[in-house]
Amino acid sequence: MITVPEGFGEGLGDGAPAWVATLPRLATKACSRWRLTPDGPLMNGFCAVVLPVRRADGHPAVLKLTWVDRETEHEPLALRTYDGNGAVQLLDHDEELGALLLERLDHTHSLLDEPIETAVGVIGSLLRRHRHLEAPPGIHRFESHVADHPAVPRALLDAAREVATRPMGTTLVNADLHYENVLRGDREPWLMIDPKPLSGDRERCVLPLLWNRFEEMDGPKGLTARFLALCDAGELDVAKSRDWTLYRAVTNWIWCLEEDMRDQAVICAEIARWAARP
């Protein structure tokens, strides 16, 4: 019923090729189980495919089949916790198939297409709405992993490790909140998708909002302006946000170097050095 795009699944890990080969069968089973009719071309991201469908009552939805790993395994639990409040509505979930039936949004229109002032305001409103959501039992607790790397100064490595030793909250945090993961909806103007949930501090979410659309900022002054705008819009603690931005910039810098993502590594290095300044 579906044709998986060539190359999809590369880089996902052991077992991914076998899982990718089963996707047509999984989609067929999910459509049969939920009485769905395909309603558009298959789409894919890095770790999931999404098929527009119609339910038996004619309402539009999407069928999402996700590679389940530590980052994605609790997406259904997070979506149930958000319960449609600023987030895409989870209509059903089949753990055996790794399938999610979701409210359909406009995938052609994200906050990436909006002026940055609008995008920051929308993100801030979501952060405020979710600030009192406790991470439910089962959501992974943040764990620190800061490896040594010869390209990263020792002072920055030590500073990042120190941040991770501090007491943390237990808020439900979307570790992958960024502009492209907030789409136009009908039920609400903007809704978040693809949460990568953690239990921790809300301020941990800032880095992707600096890394993405980085080219629109005018050097350190522009970086400071966006950072402060995000903290203000989301009612985030400025010092804590800066500390977590340093931590994540350092760890992402190392990851980008290991994955040979040189351009992204340069961005992370610049953000890490900015965050470490007095």
PDB file of N, CA and C in Angstrom, residues 12 16 39 43 50 53 57 62 76 83 104-105 118 128 134-135 147 155 175 192 200 241 248 250 252-253 256:
ATOM      1  N   LEU A  12      19.558   5.135  11.591  1.00  0.00           N
ATOM      2  CA  LEU A  12      18.700   4.918  12.751  1.00  0.00           C
ATOM      3  C   LEU A  12      19.274   3.907  13.740  1.00  0.00           C
ATOM      4  N   ALA A  16      17.181  -1.299  11.967  1.00  0.00           N
ATOM      5  CA  ALA A  16      16.362  -0.370  11.193  1.00  0.00           C
ATOM      6  C   ALA A  16      16.024  -0.889   9.797  1.00  0.00           C
ATOM      7  N   ASP A  39      -5.142   8.919   2.029  1.00  0.00           N
ATOM      8  CA  ASP A  39      -5.730  10.155   1.509  1.00  0.00           C
ATOM      9  C   ASP A  39      -4.662  11.141   1.037  1.00  0.00           C
ATOM     10  N   MET A  43       4.701  10.751   3.559  1.00  0.00           N
ATOM     11  CA  MET A  43       5.741  11.709   3.934  1.00  0.00           C
ATOM     12  C   MET A  43       6.666  11.044   4.940  1.00  0.00           C
ATOM     13  N   VAL A  50       4.758   9.190   7.668  1.00  0.00           N
ATOM     14  CA  VAL A  50       3.430   9.711   7.987  1.00  0.00           C
ATOM     15  C   VAL A  50       2.555   9.593   6.744  1.00  0.00           C
ATOM     16  N   VAL A  53      -4.648  10.036   6.011  1.00  0.00           N
ATOM     17  CA  VAL A  53      -5.720   9.049   5.919  1.00  0.00           C
ATOM     18  C   VAL A  53      -7.060   9.714   6.205  1.00  0.00           C
ATOM     19  N   ASP A  57     -15.465   7.738   9.557  1.00  0.00           N
ATOM     20  CA  ASP A  57     -16.489   8.795   9.573  1.00  0.00           C
ATOM     21  C   ASP A  57     -16.158   9.922   8.603  1.00  0.00           C
ATOM     22  N   VAL A  62      -3.803  11.491  10.340  1.00  0.00           N
ATOM     23  CA  VAL A  62      -2.567  10.950   9.780  1.00  0.00           C
ATOM     24  C   VAL A  62      -2.157   9.715  10.574  1.00  0.00           C
ATOM     25  N   PRO A  76       3.822   8.733  22.661  1.00  0.00           N
ATOM     26  CA  PRO A  76       2.384   8.604  22.962  1.00  0.00           C
ATOM     27  C   PRO A  76       2.031   9.052  24.372  1.00  0.00           C
ATOM     28  N   ASP A  83      -2.627  16.266  25.935  1.00  0.00           N
ATOM     29  CA  ASP A  83      -4.068  16.136  25.684  1.00  0.00           C
ATOM     30  C   ASP A  83      -4.594  17.223  24.742  1.00  0.00           C
ATOM     31  N   ARG A 104      -4.876  15.625  11.939  1.00  0.00           N
ATOM     32  CA  ARG A 104      -4.148  16.107  10.773  1.00  0.00           C
ATOM     33  C   ARG A 104      -3.947  17.628  10.866  1.00  0.00           C
ATOM     34  N   LEU A 105      -2.705  18.054  10.640  1.00  0.00           N
ATOM     35  CA  LEU A 105      -2.349  19.468  10.616  1.00  0.00           C
ATOM     36  C   LEU A 105      -1.856  19.829   9.221  1.00  0.00           C
ATOM     37  N   THR A 118       6.962  36.544  15.315  1.00  0.00           N
ATOM     38  CA  THR A 118       5.739  35.737  15.471  1.00  0.00           C
ATOM     39  C   THR A 118       6.074  34.356  16.003  1.00  0.00           C
ATOM     40  N   ARG A 128       4.652  28.659  28.150  1.00  0.00           N
ATOM     41  CA  ARG A 128       3.898  29.112  29.324  1.00  0.00           C
ATOM     42  C   ARG A 128       2.746  28.155  29.629  1.00  0.00           C
ATOM     43  N   GLU A 134       3.569  18.257  34.912  1.00  0.00           N
ATOM     44  CA  GLU A 134       4.557  17.348  35.481  1.00  0.00           C
ATOM     45  C   GLU A 134       4.786  16.168  34.532  1.00  0.00           C
ATOM     46  N   ALA A 135       6.031  15.750  34.411  1.00  0.00           N
ATOM     47  CA  ALA A 135       6.329  14.572  33.598  1.00  0.00           C
ATOM     48  C   ALA A 135       5.689  13.349  34.249  1.00  0.00           C
ATOM     49  N   ALA A 147      31.189  13.888  26.793  1.00  0.00           N
ATOM     50  CA  ALA A 147      32.439  13.194  26.488  1.00  0.00           C
ATOM     51  C   ALA A 147      33.545  14.208  26.228  1.00  0.00           C
ATOM     52  N   ALA A 155      37.686  24.097  29.462  1.00  0.00           N
ATOM     53  CA  ALA A 155      36.865  24.955  30.316  1.00  0.00           C
ATOM     54  C   ALA A 155      35.383  24.813  29.977  1.00  0.00           C
ATOM     55  N   ALA A 175      12.325  18.013  24.350  1.00  0.00           N
ATOM     56  CA  ALA A 175      13.729  18.287  24.060  1.00  0.00           C
ATOM     57  C   ALA A 175      13.977  18.645  22.604  1.00  0.00           C
ATOM     58  N   MET A 192       2.039  21.880  18.390  1.00  0.00           N
ATOM     59  CA  MET A 192       3.340  21.234  18.437  1.00  0.00           C
ATOM     60  C   MET A 192       3.232  19.767  18.025  1.00  0.00           C
ATOM     61  N   GLY A 200      12.553  17.186  33.477  1.00  0.00           N
ATOM     62  CA  GLY A 200      13.656  18.069  33.845  1.00  0.00           C
ATOM     63  C   GLY A 200      13.226  19.511  33.919  1.00  0.00           C
ATOM     64  N   SER A 241      18.369  29.189  31.828  1.00  0.00           N
ATOM     65  CA  SER A 241      18.305  28.976  30.381  1.00  0.00           C
ATOM     66  C   SER A 241      19.683  29.080  29.753  1.00  0.00           C
ATOM     67  N   ARG A 248      23.854  22.106  26.372  1.00  0.00           N
ATOM     68  CA  ARG A 248      23.402  21.442  25.139  1.00  0.00           C
ATOM     69  C   ARG A 248      24.240  21.862  23.930  1.00  0.00           C
ATOM     70  N   VAL A 250      27.431  22.474  23.977  1.00  0.00           N
ATOM     71  CA  VAL A 250      28.672  21.685  24.065  1.00  0.00           C
ATOM     72  C   VAL A 250      28.423  20.245  23.627  1.00  0.00           C
ATOM     73  N   ASN A 252      25.991  19.029  21.766  1.00  0.00           N
ATOM     74  CA  ASN A 252      25.656  18.983  20.333  1.00  0.00           C
ATOM     75  C   ASN A 252      26.873  19.277  19.463  1.00  0.00           C
ATOM     76  N   TRP A 253      27.753  20.144  19.926  1.00  0.00           N
ATOM     77  CA  TRP A 253      29.000  20.433  19.227  1.00  0.00           C
ATOM     78  C   TRP A 253      29.793  19.141  19.037  1.00  0.00           C
ATOM     79  N   CYS A 256      27.990  16.770  16.593  1.00  0.00           N
ATOM     80  CA  CYS A 256      28.121  17.217  15.202  1.00  0.00           C
ATOM     81  C   CYS A 256      29.524  16.921  14.655  1.00  0.00           C
TER      82      CYS A 256
END
